[in-house]
Each structure stands twice: as C-alpha cells, then as structure tokens.
mmCIF file of C-alpha atoms (C1' of nucleotides) in Angstrom:
data_model
loop_
_atom_site.group_PDB
_atom_site.id
_atom_site.type_symbol
_atom_site.label_atom_id
_atom_site.label_comp_id
_atom_site.label_asym_id
_atom_site.label_seq_id
_atom_site.Cartn_x
_atom_site.Cartn_y
_atom_site.Cartn_z
ATOM 1 C CA UNK A 876 -0.032 0.153 -0.098
ATOM 2 C CA UNK A 877 1.290 3.398 -0.943
ATOM 3 C CA UNK A 878 2.376 6.367 1.134
ATOM 4 C CA UNK A 879 1.260 10.125 0.573
ATOM 5 C CA UNK A 880 3.229 13.097 1.563
ATOM 6 C CA UNK A 881 0.125 16.208 1.910
ATOM 7 C CA UNK A 882 1.266 19.724 2.677
ATOM 8 C CA UNK A 883 -0.667 21.733 4.298
ATOM 9 C CA UNK A 884 -0.368 25.232 5.919
ATOM 10 C CA UNK A 885 -0.700 24.709 9.420
ATOM 11 C CA UNK A 886 -2.304 28.756 9.753
ATOM 12 C CA UNK A 887 -5.765 27.078 7.248
ATOM 13 C CA UNK A 888 -5.761 23.409 8.191
ATOM 14 C CA UNK A 889 -3.626 21.891 10.622
ATOM 15 C CA UNK A 890 -3.048 18.156 11.818
ATOM 16 C CA UNK A 891 -4.862 19.851 15.252
ATOM 17 C CA UNK A 892 -8.117 20.175 12.927
ATOM 18 C CA UNK A 893 -8.542 17.185 11.457
ATOM 19 C CA UNK A 894 -7.627 15.953 14.737
ATOM 20 C CA UNK A 895 -10.818 17.654 16.320
ATOM 21 C CA UNK A 896 -12.792 17.261 12.505
ATOM 22 C CA UNK A 897 -12.116 13.735 12.946
ATOM 23 C CA UNK A 898 -13.369 13.566 9.211
ATOM 24 C CA UNK A 899 -11.386 16.043 6.371
ATOM 25 C CA UNK A 900 -12.096 16.418 3.068
ATOM 26 C CA UNK A 901 -8.471 17.401 1.972
ATOM 27 C CA UNK A 902 -9.262 19.970 -1.183
ATOM 28 C CA UNK A 903 -7.101 23.203 -2.451
ATOM 29 C CA UNK A 904 -4.819 21.274 -3.906
ATOM 30 C CA UNK A 905 -4.461 23.110 -7.351
ATOM 31 C CA UNK A 906 -1.273 22.385 -8.842
ATOM 32 C CA UNK A 907 -1.563 19.580 -11.650
ATOM 33 C CA UNK A 908 1.260 17.903 -10.769
ATOM 34 C CA UNK A 909 0.149 17.391 -7.003
ATOM 35 C CA UNK A 910 -3.577 16.674 -8.719
ATOM 36 C CA UNK A 911 -2.198 14.016 -10.625
ATOM 37 C CA UNK A 912 -0.741 12.075 -7.691
ATOM 38 C CA UNK A 913 -3.453 12.913 -5.667
ATOM 39 C CA UNK A 914 -5.554 10.932 -8.423
ATOM 40 C CA UNK A 915 -3.764 7.794 -7.876
ATOM 41 C CA UNK A 916 -4.565 8.032 -4.058
ATOM 42 C CA UNK A 917 -6.351 4.976 -3.495
ATOM 43 C CA UNK A 918 -9.300 4.716 0.113
ATOM 44 C CA UNK A 919 -6.189 2.612 2.309
ATOM 45 C CA UNK A 920 -3.562 4.595 1.329
ATOM 46 C CA UNK A 921 -1.851 6.226 4.462
ATOM 47 C CA UNK A 922 -0.773 9.977 4.534
ATOM 48 C CA UNK A 923 2.137 11.646 5.991
ATOM 49 C CA UNK A 924 0.754 15.144 6.810
ATOM 50 C CA UNK A 925 3.418 17.830 6.500
ATOM 51 C CA UNK A 926 3.303 21.457 8.224
ATOM 52 C CA UNK A 927 4.274 24.113 5.924
ATOM 53 C CA UNK A 928 5.532 27.333 6.935
ATOM 54 C CA UNK A 929 7.276 27.963 10.323
ATOM 55 C CA UNK A 930 7.183 24.380 11.221
ATOM 56 C CA UNK A 931 7.970 22.872 8.512
ATOM 57 C CA UNK A 932 8.261 19.424 9.242
ATOM 58 C CA UNK A 933 5.891 15.555 8.330
ATOM 59 C CA UNK A 934 3.173 16.217 12.340
ATOM 60 C CA UNK A 935 1.208 13.385 11.463
ATOM 61 C CA UNK A 936 -0.050 10.400 10.165
ATOM 62 C CA UNK A 937 -4.010 10.044 8.059
ATOM 63 C CA UNK A 938 -5.460 7.919 6.145
ATOM 64 C CA UNK A 939 -7.006 8.184 2.879
ATOM 65 C CA UNK A 940 -11.372 7.149 3.719
ATOM 66 C CA UNK A 941 -12.532 7.464 -0.167
ATOM 67 C CA UNK A 942 -11.368 7.405 -3.408
ATOM 68 C CA UNK A 943 -10.343 10.334 -4.807
ATOM 69 C CA UNK A 944 -13.490 12.521 -6.278
ATOM 70 C CA UNK A 945 -15.201 15.640 -8.381
ATOM 71 C CA UNK A 946 -14.154 18.225 -6.020
ATOM 72 C CA UNK A 947 -18.456 19.505 -5.719
ATOM 73 C CA UNK A 948 -16.958 23.283 -4.716
ATOM 74 C CA UNK A 949 -15.491 24.239 -7.478
ATOM 75 C CA UNK A 950 -16.017 21.855 -10.553
ATOM 76 C CA UNK A 951 -13.529 23.492 -13.233
ATOM 77 C CA UNK A 952 -12.715 21.543 -16.146
ATOM 78 C CA UNK A 953 -9.181 20.670 -18.250
ATOM 79 C CA UNK A 954 -9.163 21.683 -22.087
ATOM 80 C CA UNK A 955 -10.110 18.118 -22.999
ATOM 81 C CA UNK A 956 -13.660 18.401 -20.914
ATOM 82 C CA UNK A 957 -12.335 16.600 -18.010
ATOM 83 C CA UNK A 958 -12.493 17.633 -13.735
ATOM 84 C CA UNK A 959 -10.119 19.843 -13.295
ATOM 85 C CA UNK A 960 -10.460 19.481 -9.372
ATOM 86 C CA UNK A 961 -10.284 16.225 -7.351
ATOM 87 C CA UNK A 962 -10.051 16.354 -3.816
ATOM 88 C CA UNK A 963 -10.225 12.847 -1.472
ATOM 89 C CA UNK A 964 -11.308 11.684 2.378
ATOM 90 C CA UNK A 965 -9.280 11.443 5.199
ATOM 91 C CA UNK A 966 -8.507 11.029 8.788
ATOM 92 C CA UNK A 967 -6.061 10.435 11.460
ATOM 93 C CA UNK A 968 -4.956 7.087 11.745
ATOM 94 C CA UNK A 969 -3.036 6.029 14.947
ATOM 95 C CA UNK A 970 -0.717 3.753 14.609
ATOM 96 C CA UNK A 971 2.468 2.330 16.125
ATOM 97 C CA UNK A 972 4.392 5.286 15.962
ATOM 98 C CA UNK A 973 2.133 7.535 16.443
ATOM 99 C CA UNK A 974 -0.285 8.519 19.636
ATOM 100 C CA UNK A 975 -3.938 8.087 19.744
ATOM 101 C CA UNK A 976 -4.531 10.748 17.519
ATOM 102 C CA UNK A 977 -2.127 9.859 14.989
ATOM 103 C CA UNK A 978 -0.069 13.052 16.021
ATOM 104 C CA UNK A 979 3.861 11.584 15.289
ATOM 105 C CA UNK A 980 5.784 11.732 18.488
ATOM 106 C CA UNK A 981 9.009 13.544 16.818
ATOM 107 C CA UNK A 982 7.459 15.787 13.741
ATOM 108 C CA UNK A 983 10.103 15.059 11.366
ATOM 109 C CA UNK A 984 11.590 18.312 10.246
ATOM 110 C CA UNK A 985 12.479 19.481 6.604
ATOM 111 C CA UNK A 986 15.927 20.518 8.209
ATOM 112 C CA UNK A 987 16.613 16.752 9.515
ATOM 113 C CA UNK A 988 15.243 15.075 5.594
ATOM 114 C CA UNK A 989 17.588 17.882 3.997
ATOM 115 C CA UNK A 990 20.114 16.408 5.715
ATOM 116 C CA UNK A 991 20.198 13.028 5.260
ATOM 117 C CA UNK A 992 21.886 11.987 2.597
ATOM 118 C CA UNK A 993 18.979 9.071 1.780
ATOM 119 C CA UNK A 994 16.261 11.444 0.626
ATOM 120 C CA UNK A 995 18.066 13.847 -1.792
ATOM 121 C CA UNK A 996 16.272 13.013 -4.373
ATOM 122 C CA UNK A 997 12.939 13.374 -2.166
ATOM 123 C CA UNK A 998 10.601 15.923 -3.873
ATOM 124 C CA UNK A 999 9.943 17.194 -0.914
ATOM 125 C CA UNK A 1000 13.435 18.319 -0.945
ATOM 126 C CA UNK A 1001 13.507 18.597 -5.209
ATOM 127 C CA UNK A 1002 10.142 20.498 -5.135
ATOM 128 C CA UNK A 1003 9.646 22.590 -2.438
ATOM 129 C CA UNK A 1004 6.441 24.167 -4.073
ATOM 130 C CA UNK A 1005 4.719 20.787 -4.632
ATOM 131 C CA UNK A 1006 2.126 19.851 -1.952
ATOM 132 C CA UNK A 1007 1.136 15.953 -2.925
ATOM 133 C CA UNK A 1008 3.634 13.331 -3.332
ATOM 134 C CA UNK A 1009 4.301 9.619 -3.282
ATOM 135 C CA UNK A 1010 7.062 8.516 -0.609
ATOM 136 C CA UNK A 1011 8.945 5.562 -1.801
ATOM 137 C CA UNK A 1012 8.419 2.694 0.695
ATOM 138 C CA UNK A 1013 12.096 3.232 1.826
ATOM 139 C CA UNK A 1014 11.387 6.909 2.937
ATOM 140 C CA UNK A 1015 8.394 6.267 4.136
ATOM 141 C CA UNK A 1016 9.983 3.905 6.679
ATOM 142 C CA UNK A 1017 13.160 5.975 7.155
ATOM 143 C CA UNK A 1018 10.782 8.558 8.142
ATOM 144 C CA UNK A 1019 8.408 6.535 10.441
ATOM 145 C CA UNK A 1020 11.921 6.157 11.984
ATOM 146 C CA UNK A 1021 12.510 9.267 12.896
ATOM 147 C CA UNK A 1022 8.873 10.400 13.947
ATOM 148 C CA UNK A 1023 9.865 7.982 17.027
ATOM 149 C CA UNK A 1024 8.323 6.294 19.503
ATOM 150 C "C1'" DG B 133 10.096 40.708 3.372
ATOM 151 C "C1'" DC B 134 12.695 38.702 -0.749
ATOM 152 C "C1'" DC B 135 13.580 35.335 -3.600
ATOM 153 C "C1'" DA B 136 13.696 30.859 -7.072
ATOM 154 C "C1'" DA B 137 11.088 27.901 -8.808
ATOM 155 C "C1'" DC B 138 7.396 27.352 -10.544
ATOM 156 C "C1'" DG B 139 2.111 27.719 -13.283
ATOM 157 C "C1'" DT B 140 -0.630 30.299 -15.206
ATOM 158 C "C1'" DT B 141 -2.005 34.175 -18.287
ATOM 159 C "C1'" DG B 142 -3.235 36.825 -22.992
ATOM 160 C "C1'" DG B 143 -1.198 39.142 -26.653
ATOM 161 C "C1'" DC B 144 0.633 38.132 -30.395
ATOM 162 C "C1'" DG C 894 2.429 27.664 -29.548
ATOM 163 C "C1'" DC C 895 5.395 31.125 -27.977
ATOM 164 C "C1'" DC C 896 7.033 33.832 -24.471
ATOM 165 C "C1'" DA C 897 6.896 37.789 -21.658
ATOM 166 C "C1'" DA C 898 4.484 39.615 -18.020
ATOM 167 C "C1'" DC C 899 2.698 38.474 -13.590
ATOM 168 C "C1'" DG C 900 1.024 35.849 -9.763
ATOM 169 C "C1'" DT C 901 1.642 32.045 -6.195
ATOM 170 C "C1'" DT C 902 4.045 29.213 -2.934
ATOM 171 C "C1'" DG C 903 7.067 28.124 0.250
ATOM 172 C "C1'" DG C 904 11.805 28.344 2.053
ATOM 173 C "C1'" DC C 905 15.110 31.300 4.542
#
DNA sequence: GCCAACGTTGGC
DNA sequence: GCCAACGTTGGC
C-alpha cells in the first residue's frame, strides 16, 4: 500500500484541525502535478501530513477514507472537458508510531530530511512547491523511524 | 520581506 | 504555439 505526503499550511488547516474534525475533505489542491498524484491515491493509503510555514515538519499520519472524487465546490474543467479539481476524504490514523490521535511523537523536520542523504532525491527536497507527492517505501520507513517512538 | 522556482495568462 | 509578464508558493 503506497504512502503519500500531503502538505498543509497549519494556519489554514492543521493536523490538529483534522484530529478535531475526525474526518475531513482534503481540498484546495490546484497544482496540476499535485492533482495528478492525488488522483492516484486510493482508499486505505496512508498519508504523511506535513506542515508548511513556520513548522516545516511531518506532524502526523492520516489515512484516505475515499478514492479521489471531483471537488463539489470547484467544478472547473480541463481543456479536454474532464473535471479539473479532485479531493479526497481523510482521517487521522493511529499507528504504532503515533499517539492515540495520529500525531507523531517527534515531528520529522524538513531540516532533518535535508540533512539526511537518503532523502536527496525526495520530491519534498527537490520540489519545494509540490503539495502532494508519493513517498517511496524506503523513505516512508526512514521517516517513521525518525518520527519515533 | 525577499526571492527562487514554478505555474498561469494573454497578446501576438 | 510561443513567450513575456505576472502571480503564487514556500523556504530562507
């Protein structure tokens, strides 16, 4: 089961907001590359949630509770007439690496990831502006090891 | 606050 | 279809 990384600006929607809501629709993805990756996510895939801005760290784990579907709030079309925007339902996921609400004990910072040679080709490092990306399995393992406990 | 790295838009 | 100008994102 593939893992993905989703970025969010915590001032707009934070992992704590997701914990409070228990279930949320992950919307607002507009970048075509990010949308293309989002459309490959399937129900049951695990999602590493990253806070941009001041935090710059992976702070929690979530799970897709739906396949991607057309954004009901933004029904734009691509030039070839297909829905442009897709969204996804997500909820926090408790794992052996998280607390009861899906938060990781030790947020994995961008600085730590950049300092680790294993991540040198990771999209988080290579493409700062990409907001949805696949996480190769070995990097997923490395991130979860860094996240503790 | 700045700016690099994109992405988008519109005139041609 | 190209590309210059402009806008946006996110790290620094």
